[in-house]
Amino acid sequence: MSIPRATVSIRDVAHRAGVSVGTVSNVLNDATRVAPETVERVRAAIVELGYVRNEAARQLRAGRSSSVGLVVLDVRNPFFTDVARGAEDEASRSGLSVILGNSDEDVRRESAYLDLFEEQRVHGVLISPYGDIEPRLAELRRRGTPVVLVDRESRETHVSSVSVDDVAGGRLAVAHLLATGRRRVAFVGGPLSIRQIADRLAGARQAVAEVGAASLEVVETTGLTVLEGRRVGEELAARETVPEAVFAANDLVAVGMLQALVMSGRLRVPEDVALIGFDDIDFASATVVPLSSIRQPRHELGATALRILREEAAEPELPPRRIVFQPELVVRASTAP
């Protein structure tokens, strides 16, 4: 009589193969320690009974799972998709897997994911945070869960971080716009409660302050989406006086603005309005007017964060580290002089 699949245990496999439970365990974990003919017998029993190892129970006994929790601000943003891919590629090299959570710029969802990952005893947590949660992350670390901030520099001494210098990126973007001869510049992005966006605005202000007769208008959006960019673009196109240049806080906002400006039939990019984004996602070079942008090493951000997390999981006494990448200006047709 066959054993129902859901109730098949390692003991059932051992009984069917005529070996000990320890032998079955050795076959599952390191078959080189078992005679080949015994391995074949055990594997035949596994197939016959339909045994599936309870990986969750095994990891629970080990004290930590082989999964890494990754929380991002918005999974729809290709920037975070590339960051996740970098983390996943690095994780696979050491037998780890990545579970992706989307906070959707909501502190409650962000907190719920952190609770879930801690309950599941994940190998560690990577997070691009929305709110000011570094005290919470420090508490996670003290309770034994390694944590690394991604795409935001840690301002605490007890949490590692991997980020890009957003202030330098904002300064680089607006300095480029000013170098093309434009003086009336608008910054479009938000919410400004996101530290990365606030830092990009701070860099933009620094660049404007260094050039006489230059001005900076701030137009805050409710999110970093194409739809928000399109909304602002439509509003700008309806004005009597428009900015000569726009620095969009990310490429999605820039793409939305480009769509609205081109569709208005009144304003041309870059002849009437120069436009630059941030992140240099793959779509940036494929828009109707190729988009200038500030490039971040997206894949490397995720991969580096995973490496640091793995090292801290292996050696909890390692001091937290701050890795800061420098952004790069990528000039395309949308900011031609």
Short mmCIF file of C-alpha atoms in Angstrom, two decimals, residues 102-285:
data_model
loop_
_atom_site.label_atom_id
_atom_site.label_comp_id
_atom_site.label_asym_id
_atom_site.label_seq_id
_atom_site.Cartn_x
_atom_site.Cartn_y
_atom_site.Cartn_z
CA ASN A 102 7.57 45.80 -2.14
CA SER A 103 6.92 48.45 0.51
CA ASP A 104 5.23 50.70 -2.07
CA GLU A 105 6.52 53.70 -0.08
CA ASP A 106 4.31 52.68 2.86
CA VAL A 107 5.85 52.50 6.34
CA ARG A 108 3.26 49.96 7.51
CA ARG A 109 4.01 47.55 4.67
CA GLU A 110 7.72 48.10 5.24
CA SER A 111 7.35 47.24 8.94
CA ALA A 112 5.21 44.18 8.14
CA TYR A 113 7.90 42.80 5.84
CA LEU A 114 10.56 43.27 8.51
CA ASP A 115 8.35 41.41 11.02
CA LEU A 116 7.76 38.60 8.53
CA PHE A 117 11.43 38.20 7.62
CA GLU A 118 12.49 38.12 11.26
CA GLU A 119 9.82 35.52 12.06
CA GLN A 120 11.10 33.39 9.19
CA ARG A 121 14.66 33.67 10.55
CA VAL A 122 16.03 34.83 7.23
CA HIS A 123 19.75 34.81 6.59
CA GLY A 124 19.60 38.61 6.60
CA VAL A 125 17.70 41.65 5.35
CA LEU A 126 18.51 44.10 2.56
CA ILE A 127 16.30 47.17 2.53
CA SER A 128 15.85 50.41 0.64
CA PRO A 129 13.88 52.14 3.38
CA TYR A 130 11.08 54.65 3.09
CA GLY A 131 10.97 56.05 6.59
CA ASP A 132 13.54 56.65 9.30
CA ILE A 133 13.84 53.06 10.47
CA GLU A 134 17.52 52.78 11.32
CA PRO A 135 16.76 52.30 15.06
CA ARG A 136 14.50 49.37 14.09
CA LEU A 137 17.21 47.93 11.86
CA ALA A 138 19.77 48.28 14.63
CA GLU A 139 17.45 46.32 16.92
CA LEU A 140 17.13 43.58 14.29
CA ARG A 141 20.91 43.40 14.10
CA ARG A 142 21.23 43.17 17.88
CA ARG A 143 18.80 40.24 17.86
CA GLY A 144 20.98 38.40 15.38
CA THR A 145 19.57 39.31 11.94
CA PRO A 146 22.20 40.99 9.73
CA VAL A 147 20.87 44.10 7.95
CA VAL A 148 22.28 46.22 5.11
CA LEU A 149 20.78 49.44 3.78
CA VAL A 150 20.61 49.59 -0.02
CA ASP A 151 20.57 52.83 -2.04
CA ARG A 152 20.75 54.91 1.12
CA GLU A 153 23.76 55.76 3.24
CA SER A 154 23.50 54.84 6.90
CA ARG A 155 23.73 57.71 9.34
CA GLU A 156 24.09 55.35 12.26
CA THR A 157 27.22 53.52 13.34
CA HIS A 158 25.59 50.09 13.72
CA VAL A 159 24.10 49.41 10.27
CA SER A 160 26.04 48.78 7.06
CA SER A 161 24.99 50.53 3.86
CA VAL A 162 25.65 50.50 0.13
CA SER A 163 24.63 53.67 -1.67
CA VAL A 164 25.34 56.24 -4.34
CA ASP A 165 26.28 59.85 -3.53
CA ASP A 166 22.90 61.40 -4.34
CA VAL A 167 24.03 64.91 -3.46
CA ALA A 168 26.86 64.61 -5.97
CA GLY A 169 24.39 63.20 -8.52
CA GLY A 170 22.01 66.13 -8.12
CA ARG A 171 24.85 68.61 -8.43
CA LEU A 172 26.16 66.82 -11.52
CA ALA A 173 22.74 66.88 -13.22
CA VAL A 174 22.05 70.58 -12.70
CA ALA A 175 25.64 71.65 -13.37
CA HIS A 176 25.26 69.96 -16.76
CA LEU A 177 21.99 71.80 -17.47
CA LEU A 178 23.57 75.11 -16.52
CA ALA A 179 26.61 74.38 -18.70
CA THR A 180 24.30 74.21 -21.73
CA GLY A 181 23.34 77.85 -21.14
CA ARG A 182 20.01 77.34 -19.40
CA ARG A 183 19.35 79.38 -16.26
CA ARG A 184 15.73 78.77 -15.22
CA VAL A 185 15.79 75.23 -13.84
CA ALA A 186 13.03 73.18 -12.23
CA PHE A 187 13.48 70.17 -9.94
CA VAL A 188 10.60 67.69 -10.23
CA GLY A 189 10.26 64.77 -7.82
CA GLY A 190 9.09 63.55 -4.48
CA PRO A 191 7.96 62.99 -1.92
CA LEU A 192 10.86 64.87 -0.35
CA SER A 193 10.54 62.67 2.75
CA ILE A 194 12.51 60.07 0.77
CA ARG A 195 16.08 60.86 1.74
CA GLN A 196 17.55 60.05 -1.67
CA ILE A 197 15.24 62.59 -3.31
CA ALA A 198 15.99 65.24 -0.70
CA ASP A 199 19.73 64.66 -1.25
CA ARG A 200 19.37 65.05 -5.04
CA LEU A 201 17.55 68.33 -4.48
CA ALA A 202 20.32 69.47 -2.12
CA GLY A 203 22.89 68.78 -4.83
CA ALA A 204 20.80 70.69 -7.38
CA ARG A 205 20.69 73.69 -5.07
CA GLN A 206 24.46 73.58 -4.67
CA ALA A 207 24.94 73.71 -8.44
CA VAL A 208 22.53 76.64 -8.83
CA ALA A 209 24.22 78.57 -6.03
CA GLU A 210 27.52 78.42 -7.93
CA VAL A 211 26.14 80.15 -11.06
CA GLY A 212 24.98 83.76 -11.18
CA ALA A 213 21.45 84.53 -12.41
CA ALA A 214 20.43 80.88 -12.13
CA SER A 215 17.22 79.91 -10.36
CA LEU A 216 15.68 76.66 -9.14
CA GLU A 217 11.97 75.96 -8.88
CA VAL A 218 10.93 72.91 -6.84
CA VAL A 219 7.87 70.96 -7.98
CA GLU A 220 7.16 68.13 -5.54
CA THR A 221 5.37 65.02 -6.75
CA THR A 222 3.45 62.47 -4.70
CA GLY A 223 5.47 59.61 -6.18
CA LEU A 224 8.29 58.72 -8.55
CA THR A 225 6.13 57.44 -11.39
CA VAL A 226 5.53 58.04 -15.08
CA LEU A 227 2.00 59.24 -14.31
CA GLU A 228 3.24 61.87 -11.87
CA GLY A 229 5.82 63.02 -14.41
CA ARG A 230 3.13 63.27 -17.06
CA ARG A 231 0.88 65.30 -14.74
CA VAL A 232 3.63 67.82 -13.99
CA GLY A 233 4.63 67.94 -17.66
CA GLU A 234 1.07 68.83 -18.66
CA GLU A 235 0.99 71.59 -16.04
CA LEU A 236 4.29 73.04 -17.23
CA ALA A 237 3.21 72.91 -20.88
CA ALA A 238 0.11 74.97 -20.02
CA ARG A 239 2.11 77.81 -18.45
CA GLU A 240 2.89 81.08 -20.10
CA THR A 241 6.49 80.92 -18.85
CA VAL A 242 8.16 77.54 -18.58
CA PRO A 243 11.53 76.48 -17.14
CA GLU A 244 14.38 76.26 -19.60
CA ALA A 245 15.51 72.98 -18.07
CA VAL A 246 14.12 70.27 -15.82
CA PHE A 247 15.95 67.87 -13.51
CA ALA A 248 13.60 64.96 -12.79
CA ALA A 249 14.36 63.05 -9.60
CA ASN A 250 14.29 59.73 -11.45
CA ASP A 251 13.95 58.45 -15.00
CA LEU A 252 10.31 57.39 -14.64
CA VAL A 253 9.31 60.96 -13.80
CA ALA A 254 11.47 62.20 -16.67
CA VAL A 255 9.83 59.78 -19.14
CA GLY A 256 6.37 60.95 -18.07
CA MET A 257 7.37 64.58 -18.48
CA LEU A 258 8.88 63.88 -21.90
CA GLN A 259 5.63 62.28 -23.02
CA ALA A 260 3.55 65.24 -21.84
CA LEU A 261 5.85 67.87 -23.33
CA VAL A 262 6.05 66.17 -26.72
CA MET A 263 2.30 65.50 -26.84
CA SER A 264 1.50 69.11 -25.96
CA GLY A 265 2.69 70.18 -29.41
CA ARG A 266 3.81 73.45 -27.85
CA LEU A 267 7.18 72.60 -26.37
CA ARG A 268 10.11 70.78 -27.91
CA VAL A 269 12.79 68.81 -26.08
CA PRO A 270 15.56 69.95 -25.93
CA GLU A 271 14.99 73.13 -27.98
CA ASP A 272 12.49 74.68 -25.56
CA VAL A 273 13.07 72.58 -22.45
CA ALA A 274 16.13 70.49 -21.63
CA LEU A 275 15.39 67.39 -19.57
CA ILE A 276 17.58 65.10 -17.48
CA GLY A 277 16.63 62.15 -15.28
CA PHE A 278 18.32 59.99 -12.65
CA ASP A 279 19.18 56.23 -12.56
CA ASP A 280 19.83 55.66 -16.29
CA ILE A 281 17.41 52.75 -16.55
CA ASP A 282 17.41 50.84 -19.84
CA PHE A 283 14.39 52.78 -21.12
CA ALA A 284 16.29 56.09 -20.91
CA SER A 285 18.16 55.55 -24.16
#
